[in-house]
Short mmCIF file of C-alpha atoms in Angstrom, two decimals:
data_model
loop_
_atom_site.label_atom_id
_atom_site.label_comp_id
_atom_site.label_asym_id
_atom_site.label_seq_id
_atom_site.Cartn_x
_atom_site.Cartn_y
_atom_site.Cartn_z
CA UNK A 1 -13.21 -7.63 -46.96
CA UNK A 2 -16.06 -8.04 -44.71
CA UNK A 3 -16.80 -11.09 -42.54
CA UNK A 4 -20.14 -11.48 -44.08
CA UNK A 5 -17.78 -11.19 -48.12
CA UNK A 6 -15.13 -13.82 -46.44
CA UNK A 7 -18.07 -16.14 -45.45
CA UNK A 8 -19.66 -16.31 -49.21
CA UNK A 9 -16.07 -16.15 -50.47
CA UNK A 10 -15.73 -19.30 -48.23
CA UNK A 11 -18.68 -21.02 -49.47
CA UNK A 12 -17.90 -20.63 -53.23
CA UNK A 13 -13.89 -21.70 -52.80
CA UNK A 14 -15.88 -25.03 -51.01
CA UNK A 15 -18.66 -25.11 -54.21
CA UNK A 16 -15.66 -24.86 -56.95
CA UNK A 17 -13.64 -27.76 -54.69
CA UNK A 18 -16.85 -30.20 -54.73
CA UNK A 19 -17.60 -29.44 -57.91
CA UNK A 20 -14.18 -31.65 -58.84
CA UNK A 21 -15.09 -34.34 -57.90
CA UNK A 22 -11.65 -34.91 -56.08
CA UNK A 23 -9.67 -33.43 -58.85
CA UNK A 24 -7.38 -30.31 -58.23
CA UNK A 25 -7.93 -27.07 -59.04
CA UNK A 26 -5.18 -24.23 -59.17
CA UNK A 27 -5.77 -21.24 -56.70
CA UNK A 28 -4.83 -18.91 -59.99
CA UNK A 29 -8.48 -20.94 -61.60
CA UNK A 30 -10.01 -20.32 -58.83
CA UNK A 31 -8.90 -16.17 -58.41
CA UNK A 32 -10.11 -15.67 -61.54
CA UNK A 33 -13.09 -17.58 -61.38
CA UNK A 34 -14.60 -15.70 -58.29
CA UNK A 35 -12.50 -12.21 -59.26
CA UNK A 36 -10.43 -12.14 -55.69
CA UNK A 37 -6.91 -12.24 -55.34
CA UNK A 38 -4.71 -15.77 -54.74
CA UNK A 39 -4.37 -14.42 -51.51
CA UNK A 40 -8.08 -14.26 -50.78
CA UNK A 41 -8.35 -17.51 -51.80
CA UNK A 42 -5.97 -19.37 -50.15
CA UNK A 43 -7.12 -17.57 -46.63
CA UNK A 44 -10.36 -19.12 -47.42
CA UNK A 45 -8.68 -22.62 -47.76
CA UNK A 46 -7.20 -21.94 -44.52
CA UNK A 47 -10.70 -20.98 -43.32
CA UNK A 48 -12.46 -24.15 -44.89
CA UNK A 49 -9.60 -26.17 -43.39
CA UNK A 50 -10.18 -25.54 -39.68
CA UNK A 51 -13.57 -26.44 -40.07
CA UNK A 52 -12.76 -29.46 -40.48
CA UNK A 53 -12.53 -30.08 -44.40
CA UNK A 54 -9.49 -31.94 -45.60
CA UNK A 55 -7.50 -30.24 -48.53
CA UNK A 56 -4.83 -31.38 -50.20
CA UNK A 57 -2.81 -29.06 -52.12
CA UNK A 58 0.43 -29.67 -54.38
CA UNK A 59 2.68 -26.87 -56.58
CA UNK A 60 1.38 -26.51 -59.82
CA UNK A 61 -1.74 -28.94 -59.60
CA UNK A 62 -3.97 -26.70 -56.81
CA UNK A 63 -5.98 -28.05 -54.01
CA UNK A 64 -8.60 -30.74 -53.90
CA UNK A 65 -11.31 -32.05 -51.74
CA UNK A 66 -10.71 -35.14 -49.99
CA UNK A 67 -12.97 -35.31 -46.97
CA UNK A 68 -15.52 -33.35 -45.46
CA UNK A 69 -17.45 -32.82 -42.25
CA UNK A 70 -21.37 -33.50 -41.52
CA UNK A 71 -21.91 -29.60 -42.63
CA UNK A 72 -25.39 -28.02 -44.17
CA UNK A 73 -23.79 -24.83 -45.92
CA UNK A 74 -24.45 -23.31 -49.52
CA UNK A 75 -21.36 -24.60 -50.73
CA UNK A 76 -21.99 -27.87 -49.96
CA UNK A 77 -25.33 -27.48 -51.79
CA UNK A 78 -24.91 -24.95 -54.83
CA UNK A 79 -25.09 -26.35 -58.22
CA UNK A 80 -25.91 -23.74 -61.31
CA UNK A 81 -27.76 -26.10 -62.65
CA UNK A 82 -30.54 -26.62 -60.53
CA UNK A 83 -33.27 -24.10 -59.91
CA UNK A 84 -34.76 -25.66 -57.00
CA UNK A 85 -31.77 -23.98 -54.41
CA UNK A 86 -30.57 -21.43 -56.28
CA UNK A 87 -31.27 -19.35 -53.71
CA UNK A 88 -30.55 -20.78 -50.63
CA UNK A 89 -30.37 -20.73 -46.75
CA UNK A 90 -28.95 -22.92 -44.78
CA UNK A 91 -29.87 -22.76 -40.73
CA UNK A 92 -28.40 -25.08 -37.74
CA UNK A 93 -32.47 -23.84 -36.24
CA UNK A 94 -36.08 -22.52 -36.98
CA UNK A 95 -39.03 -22.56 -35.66
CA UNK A 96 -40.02 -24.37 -39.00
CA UNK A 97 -38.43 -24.46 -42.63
CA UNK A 98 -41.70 -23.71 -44.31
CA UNK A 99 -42.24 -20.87 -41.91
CA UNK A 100 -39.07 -19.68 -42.72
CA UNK A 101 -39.41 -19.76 -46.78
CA UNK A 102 -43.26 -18.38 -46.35
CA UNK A 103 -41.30 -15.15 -44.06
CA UNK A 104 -39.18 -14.89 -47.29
CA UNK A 105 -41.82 -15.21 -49.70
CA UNK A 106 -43.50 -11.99 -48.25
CA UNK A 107 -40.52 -9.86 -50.80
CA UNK A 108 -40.11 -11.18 -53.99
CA UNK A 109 -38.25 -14.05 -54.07
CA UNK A 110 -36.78 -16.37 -57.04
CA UNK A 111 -38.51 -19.83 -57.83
CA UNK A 112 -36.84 -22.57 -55.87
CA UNK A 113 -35.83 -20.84 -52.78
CA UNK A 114 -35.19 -23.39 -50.47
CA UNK A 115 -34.27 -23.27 -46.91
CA UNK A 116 -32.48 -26.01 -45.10
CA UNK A 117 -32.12 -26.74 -41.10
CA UNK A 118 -30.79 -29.16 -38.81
CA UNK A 119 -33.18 -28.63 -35.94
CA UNK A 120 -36.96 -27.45 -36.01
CA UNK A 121 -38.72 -26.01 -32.72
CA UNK A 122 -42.09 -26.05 -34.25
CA UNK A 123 -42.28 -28.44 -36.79
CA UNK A 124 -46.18 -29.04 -38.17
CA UNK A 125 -47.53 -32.04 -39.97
CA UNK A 126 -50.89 -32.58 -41.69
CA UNK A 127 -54.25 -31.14 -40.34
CA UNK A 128 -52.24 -28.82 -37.79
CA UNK A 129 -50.72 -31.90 -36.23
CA UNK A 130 -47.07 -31.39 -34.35
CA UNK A 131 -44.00 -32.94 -36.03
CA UNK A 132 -41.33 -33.75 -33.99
CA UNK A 133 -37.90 -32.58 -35.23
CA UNK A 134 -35.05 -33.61 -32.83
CA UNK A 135 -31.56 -32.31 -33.67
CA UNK A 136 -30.19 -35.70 -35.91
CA UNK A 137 -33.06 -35.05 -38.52
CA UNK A 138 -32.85 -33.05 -41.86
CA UNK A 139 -35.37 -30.36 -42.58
CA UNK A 140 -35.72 -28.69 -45.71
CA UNK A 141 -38.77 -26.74 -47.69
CA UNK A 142 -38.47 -24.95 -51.30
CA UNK A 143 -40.95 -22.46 -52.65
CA UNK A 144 -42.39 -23.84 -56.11
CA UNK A 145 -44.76 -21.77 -58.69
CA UNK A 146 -45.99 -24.63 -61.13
CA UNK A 147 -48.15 -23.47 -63.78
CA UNK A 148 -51.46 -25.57 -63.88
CA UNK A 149 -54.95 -25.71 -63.31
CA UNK A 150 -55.31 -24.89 -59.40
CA UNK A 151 -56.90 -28.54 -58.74
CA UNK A 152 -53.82 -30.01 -59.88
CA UNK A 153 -51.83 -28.81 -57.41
CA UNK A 154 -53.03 -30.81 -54.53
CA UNK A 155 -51.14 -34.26 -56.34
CA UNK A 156 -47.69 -32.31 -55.62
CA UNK A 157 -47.85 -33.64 -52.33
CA UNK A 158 -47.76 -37.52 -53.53
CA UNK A 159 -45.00 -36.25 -56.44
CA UNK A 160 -42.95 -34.79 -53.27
CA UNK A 161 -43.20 -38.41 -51.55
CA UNK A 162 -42.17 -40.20 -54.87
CA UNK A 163 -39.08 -37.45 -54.79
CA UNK A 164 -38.11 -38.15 -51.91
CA UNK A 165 -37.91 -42.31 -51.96
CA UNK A 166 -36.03 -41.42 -55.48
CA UNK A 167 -33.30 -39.17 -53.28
CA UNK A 168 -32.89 -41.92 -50.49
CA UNK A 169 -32.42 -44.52 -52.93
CA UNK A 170 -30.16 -42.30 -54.38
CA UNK A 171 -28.09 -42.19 -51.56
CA UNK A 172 -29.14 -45.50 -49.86
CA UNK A 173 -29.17 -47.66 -52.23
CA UNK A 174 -32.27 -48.39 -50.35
CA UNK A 175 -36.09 -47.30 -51.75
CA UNK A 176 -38.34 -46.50 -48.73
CA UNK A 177 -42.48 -47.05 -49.40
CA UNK A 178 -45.15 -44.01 -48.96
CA UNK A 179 -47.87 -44.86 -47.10
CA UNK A 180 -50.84 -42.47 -48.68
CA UNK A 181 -51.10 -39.65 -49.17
CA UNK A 182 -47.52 -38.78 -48.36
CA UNK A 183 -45.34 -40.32 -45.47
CA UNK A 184 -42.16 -41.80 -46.56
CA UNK A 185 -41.91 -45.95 -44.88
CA UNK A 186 -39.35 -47.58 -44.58
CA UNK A 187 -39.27 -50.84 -43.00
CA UNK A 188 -42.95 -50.67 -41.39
CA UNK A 189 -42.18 -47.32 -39.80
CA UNK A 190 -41.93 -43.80 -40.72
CA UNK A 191 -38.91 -42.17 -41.77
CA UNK A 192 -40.07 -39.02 -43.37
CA UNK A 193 -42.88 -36.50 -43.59
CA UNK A 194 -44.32 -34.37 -45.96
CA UNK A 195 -46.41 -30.78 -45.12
CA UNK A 196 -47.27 -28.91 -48.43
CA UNK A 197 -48.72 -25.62 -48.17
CA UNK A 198 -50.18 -23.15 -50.80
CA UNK A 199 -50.06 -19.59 -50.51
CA UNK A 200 -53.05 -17.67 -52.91
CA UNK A 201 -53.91 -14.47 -53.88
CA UNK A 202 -56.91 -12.79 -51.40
CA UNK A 203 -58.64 -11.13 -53.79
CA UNK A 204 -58.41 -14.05 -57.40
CA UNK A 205 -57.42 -16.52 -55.82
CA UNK A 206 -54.76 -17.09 -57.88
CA UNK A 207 -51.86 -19.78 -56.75
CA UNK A 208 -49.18 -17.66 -55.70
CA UNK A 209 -46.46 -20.24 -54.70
CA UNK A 210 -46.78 -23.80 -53.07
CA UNK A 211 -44.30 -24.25 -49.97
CA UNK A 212 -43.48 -27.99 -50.40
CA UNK A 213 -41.51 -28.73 -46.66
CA UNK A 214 -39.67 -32.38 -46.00
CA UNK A 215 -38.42 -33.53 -42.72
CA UNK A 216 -35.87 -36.48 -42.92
CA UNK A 217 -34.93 -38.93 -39.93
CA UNK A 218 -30.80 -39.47 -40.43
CA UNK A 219 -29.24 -40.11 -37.51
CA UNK A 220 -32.05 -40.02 -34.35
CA UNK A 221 -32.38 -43.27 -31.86
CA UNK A 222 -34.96 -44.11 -29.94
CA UNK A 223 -34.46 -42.13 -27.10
CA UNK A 224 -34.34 -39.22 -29.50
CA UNK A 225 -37.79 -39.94 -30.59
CA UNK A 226 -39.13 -40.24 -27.07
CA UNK A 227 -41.51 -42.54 -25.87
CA UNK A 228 -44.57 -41.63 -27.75
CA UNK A 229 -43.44 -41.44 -31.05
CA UNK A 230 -40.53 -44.26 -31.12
CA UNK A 231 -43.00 -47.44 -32.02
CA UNK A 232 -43.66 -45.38 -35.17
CA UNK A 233 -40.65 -43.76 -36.45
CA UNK A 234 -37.63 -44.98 -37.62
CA UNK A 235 -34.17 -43.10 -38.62
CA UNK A 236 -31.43 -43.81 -41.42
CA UNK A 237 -28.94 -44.64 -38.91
CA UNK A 238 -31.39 -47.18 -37.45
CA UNK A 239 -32.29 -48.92 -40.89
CA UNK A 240 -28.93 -49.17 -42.05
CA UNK A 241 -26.67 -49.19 -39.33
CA UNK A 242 -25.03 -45.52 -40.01
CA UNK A 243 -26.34 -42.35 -40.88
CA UNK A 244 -25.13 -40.78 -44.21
CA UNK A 245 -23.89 -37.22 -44.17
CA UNK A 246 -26.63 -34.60 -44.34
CA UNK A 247 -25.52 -32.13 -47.35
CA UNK A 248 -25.59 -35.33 -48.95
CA UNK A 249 -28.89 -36.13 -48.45
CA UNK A 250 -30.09 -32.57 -49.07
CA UNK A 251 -28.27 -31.83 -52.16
CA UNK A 252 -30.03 -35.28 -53.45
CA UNK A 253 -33.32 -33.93 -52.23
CA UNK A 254 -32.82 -30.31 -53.90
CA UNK A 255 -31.57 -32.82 -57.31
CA UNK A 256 -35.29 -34.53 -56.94
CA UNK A 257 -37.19 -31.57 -56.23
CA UNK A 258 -35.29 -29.78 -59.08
CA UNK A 259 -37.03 -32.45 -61.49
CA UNK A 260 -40.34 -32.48 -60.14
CA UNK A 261 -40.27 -28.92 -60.47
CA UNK A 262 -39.32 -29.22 -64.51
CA UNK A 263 -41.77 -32.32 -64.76
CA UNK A 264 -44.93 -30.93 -63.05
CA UNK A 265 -47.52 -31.41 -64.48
CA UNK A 266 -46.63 -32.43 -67.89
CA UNK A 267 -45.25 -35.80 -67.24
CA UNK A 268 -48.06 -36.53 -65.01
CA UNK A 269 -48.93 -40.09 -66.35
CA UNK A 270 -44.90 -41.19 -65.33
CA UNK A 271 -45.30 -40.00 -62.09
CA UNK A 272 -48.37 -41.41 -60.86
CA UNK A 273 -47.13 -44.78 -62.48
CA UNK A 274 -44.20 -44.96 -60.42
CA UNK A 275 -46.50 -43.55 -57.08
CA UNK A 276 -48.28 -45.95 -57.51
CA UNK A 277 -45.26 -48.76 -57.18
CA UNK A 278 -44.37 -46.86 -54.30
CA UNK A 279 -47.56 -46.85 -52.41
CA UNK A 280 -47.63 -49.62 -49.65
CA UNK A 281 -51.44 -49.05 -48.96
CA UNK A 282 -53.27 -50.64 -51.57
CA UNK A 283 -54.36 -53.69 -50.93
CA UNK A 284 -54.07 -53.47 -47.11
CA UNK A 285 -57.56 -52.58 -44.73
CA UNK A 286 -57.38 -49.06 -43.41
CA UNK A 287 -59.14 -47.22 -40.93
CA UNK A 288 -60.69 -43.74 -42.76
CA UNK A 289 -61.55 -40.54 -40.69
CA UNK A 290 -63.33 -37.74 -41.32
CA UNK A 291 -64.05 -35.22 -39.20
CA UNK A 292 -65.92 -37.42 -35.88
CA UNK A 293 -66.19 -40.64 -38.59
CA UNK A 294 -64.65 -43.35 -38.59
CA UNK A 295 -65.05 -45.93 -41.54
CA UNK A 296 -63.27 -49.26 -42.12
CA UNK A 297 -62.40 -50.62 -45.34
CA UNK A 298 -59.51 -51.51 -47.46
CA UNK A 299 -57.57 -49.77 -50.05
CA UNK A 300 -57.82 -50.83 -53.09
CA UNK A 301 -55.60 -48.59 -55.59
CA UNK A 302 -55.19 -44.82 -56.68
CA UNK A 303 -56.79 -43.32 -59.14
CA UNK A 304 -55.78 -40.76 -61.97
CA UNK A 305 -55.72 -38.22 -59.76
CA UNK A 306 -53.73 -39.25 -56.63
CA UNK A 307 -56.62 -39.86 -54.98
CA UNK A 308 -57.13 -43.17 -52.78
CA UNK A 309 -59.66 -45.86 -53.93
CA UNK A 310 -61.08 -47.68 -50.85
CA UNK A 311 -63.83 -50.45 -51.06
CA UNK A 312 -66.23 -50.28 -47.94
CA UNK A 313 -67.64 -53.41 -46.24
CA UNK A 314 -70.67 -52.65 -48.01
CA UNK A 315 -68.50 -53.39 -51.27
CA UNK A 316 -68.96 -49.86 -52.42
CA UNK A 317 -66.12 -47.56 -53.58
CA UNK A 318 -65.10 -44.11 -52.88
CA UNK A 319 -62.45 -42.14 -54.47
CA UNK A 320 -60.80 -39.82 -50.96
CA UNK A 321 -58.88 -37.14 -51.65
CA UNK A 322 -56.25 -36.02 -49.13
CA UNK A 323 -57.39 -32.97 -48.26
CA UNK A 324 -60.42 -34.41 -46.78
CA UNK A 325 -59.66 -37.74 -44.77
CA UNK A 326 -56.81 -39.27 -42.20
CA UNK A 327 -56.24 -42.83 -43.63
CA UNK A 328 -54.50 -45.17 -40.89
CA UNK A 329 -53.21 -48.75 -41.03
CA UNK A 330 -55.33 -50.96 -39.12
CA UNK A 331 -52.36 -53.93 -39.18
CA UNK A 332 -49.35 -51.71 -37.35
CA UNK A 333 -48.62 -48.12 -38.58
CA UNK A 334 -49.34 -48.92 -42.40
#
């Protein structure tokens, strides 16, 4: 067996384990299962074991999970039942995740590839902006084809904010705030962000795939954030006192993409409902650029179609769309 066979061998022993929940599994089960030999199998206990995962094992019961490292590996992430990471990589670096997936995308790739990292180099934000992505973050983009109308497909970025306050609270117990369009708040300060990207035919036009990407703060402290970005950013680990364990917080992400991806765009009238609960804008004043502008008004709700309602001083209205304008706080960083 080749290191390359050992390693996915490795990987599904750890995916069968988890799968348990805690509850044993035989190593006969498991030989069968994957079609390797008991001897196969137990080497790849041994293998799983000195990186650090705890198994227990016991005649005639089988082994079970009881602890595991902070690890980002398919096995800590496969489920058959979700299409969003079916196919999946898992890096400790890239340049950036949605680079990665859009490098992948050039062959023919399944729906819901999705590429995970612990470390970006060149992380981008919104309107070619640089997003910082110190090692103690989580960084994760999945390709998505939804089947709509192509000016639908701009109100997947505020869906991908709602998905992700719905995985922290998940694993939390705590549900951050998204100031609009898209950056995930959590107490005044921003813990996530959001870069969605759309890939279309040259020649129709045609949507070929949207790349949405997600870059989490776990475990980073101020120093990690450096000087400039520090009065704006906040981590898990900061908010709550401890970080919690990365696969978990990606394998809840993958879980919310997963239904976005089944619910988009047909249960569009739940989703905005429940964006709009999560949107900390409305009804605070905001500072709106576009292009050299700068206008000054506050927001004042969001409309059917994601879009943000702000009422000038003048007492007019305008509908912006995200695409278009930078909306910024003008009472701290919301």
């Amino acid at each position: 067996m080749t290191e390359r066979k050992r390693a996915m061998l490795r990987e599904e022993v750890l995916a069968l384990l988890k799968a348990r929940q805690g509850a044993p599994l035989s190593g006969e089960a498991m030989s069968q299962m994957l079609g390797v030999s008991r001897a196969a199998v137990w080497k790849a206990m041994e293998a799983l074991r000195q990186e650090g995962y705890v198994i227990s094992s016991a005649p005639r019961r089988g082994y079970a999970l009881e602890d595991s490292p902070d690890r980002l590996s398919p096995g800590e992430l496969m489920d058959p039942n979700r299409q969003v990471g079916k196919a999946l990589v898992c890096l400790d670096t890239v340049d950036s995740t949605n680079n990665e997936v859009k490098r992948r995308a050039v062959d023919a790739v399944p729906d819901g590839l999705a590429v995970v990292a612990a470390q970006q180099t060149g992380g981008r934000g919104r309107r070619g902006r640089t997003f910082v992505s110190p090692p103690g973050g989580l960084y994760l983009s999945a390709l998505l084809r939804p089947q709509c109308p192509l000016e639908q497909v701009s109100a997947l970025t505020a869906w991908s904010a709602v998905a992700v306050c719905d995985a922290i609270q998940q694993v939390c117990g705590v549900r951050p705030g998204v100031k609009w369009p898209n950056d995930v708040i959590l107490e005044g300060r921003k813990l996530c962000g959001i870069l969605t990207e759309l890939e279309l035919e040259g020649e129709t036009a045609a949507l070929r795939y949207v790349v949405v990407g997600i870059g989490v703060n776990l475990s980073q402290t101020e120093a990690d954030f450096g000087p400039e970005v520090a009065p704006v950013a906040i981590s898990l680990a900061q908010a709550l006192g401890t970080a919690p364990r990365r696969a978990e917080v990606a394998a809840a992400l993958l879980d919310a993409l997963d239904r976005l991806d089944r619910d988009f765009p047909g249960k569009w009238d739940s989703w905005l409902e429940r964006y709009r609960k999560d949107c900390i804008t409305v009804g605070k004043p905001v500072q709106v650029l576009q292009g050299s502008q700068a206008r000054t008004g506050t927001a004042v709700g969001v409309d059917d179609s994601f879009a943000l309602v702000v009422r000038w001083e003048d007492g007019a209205q305008e509908a912006l769309s995200s695409g278009e304008v930078s909306v910024r706080g003008l009472l701290g960083y919301v």
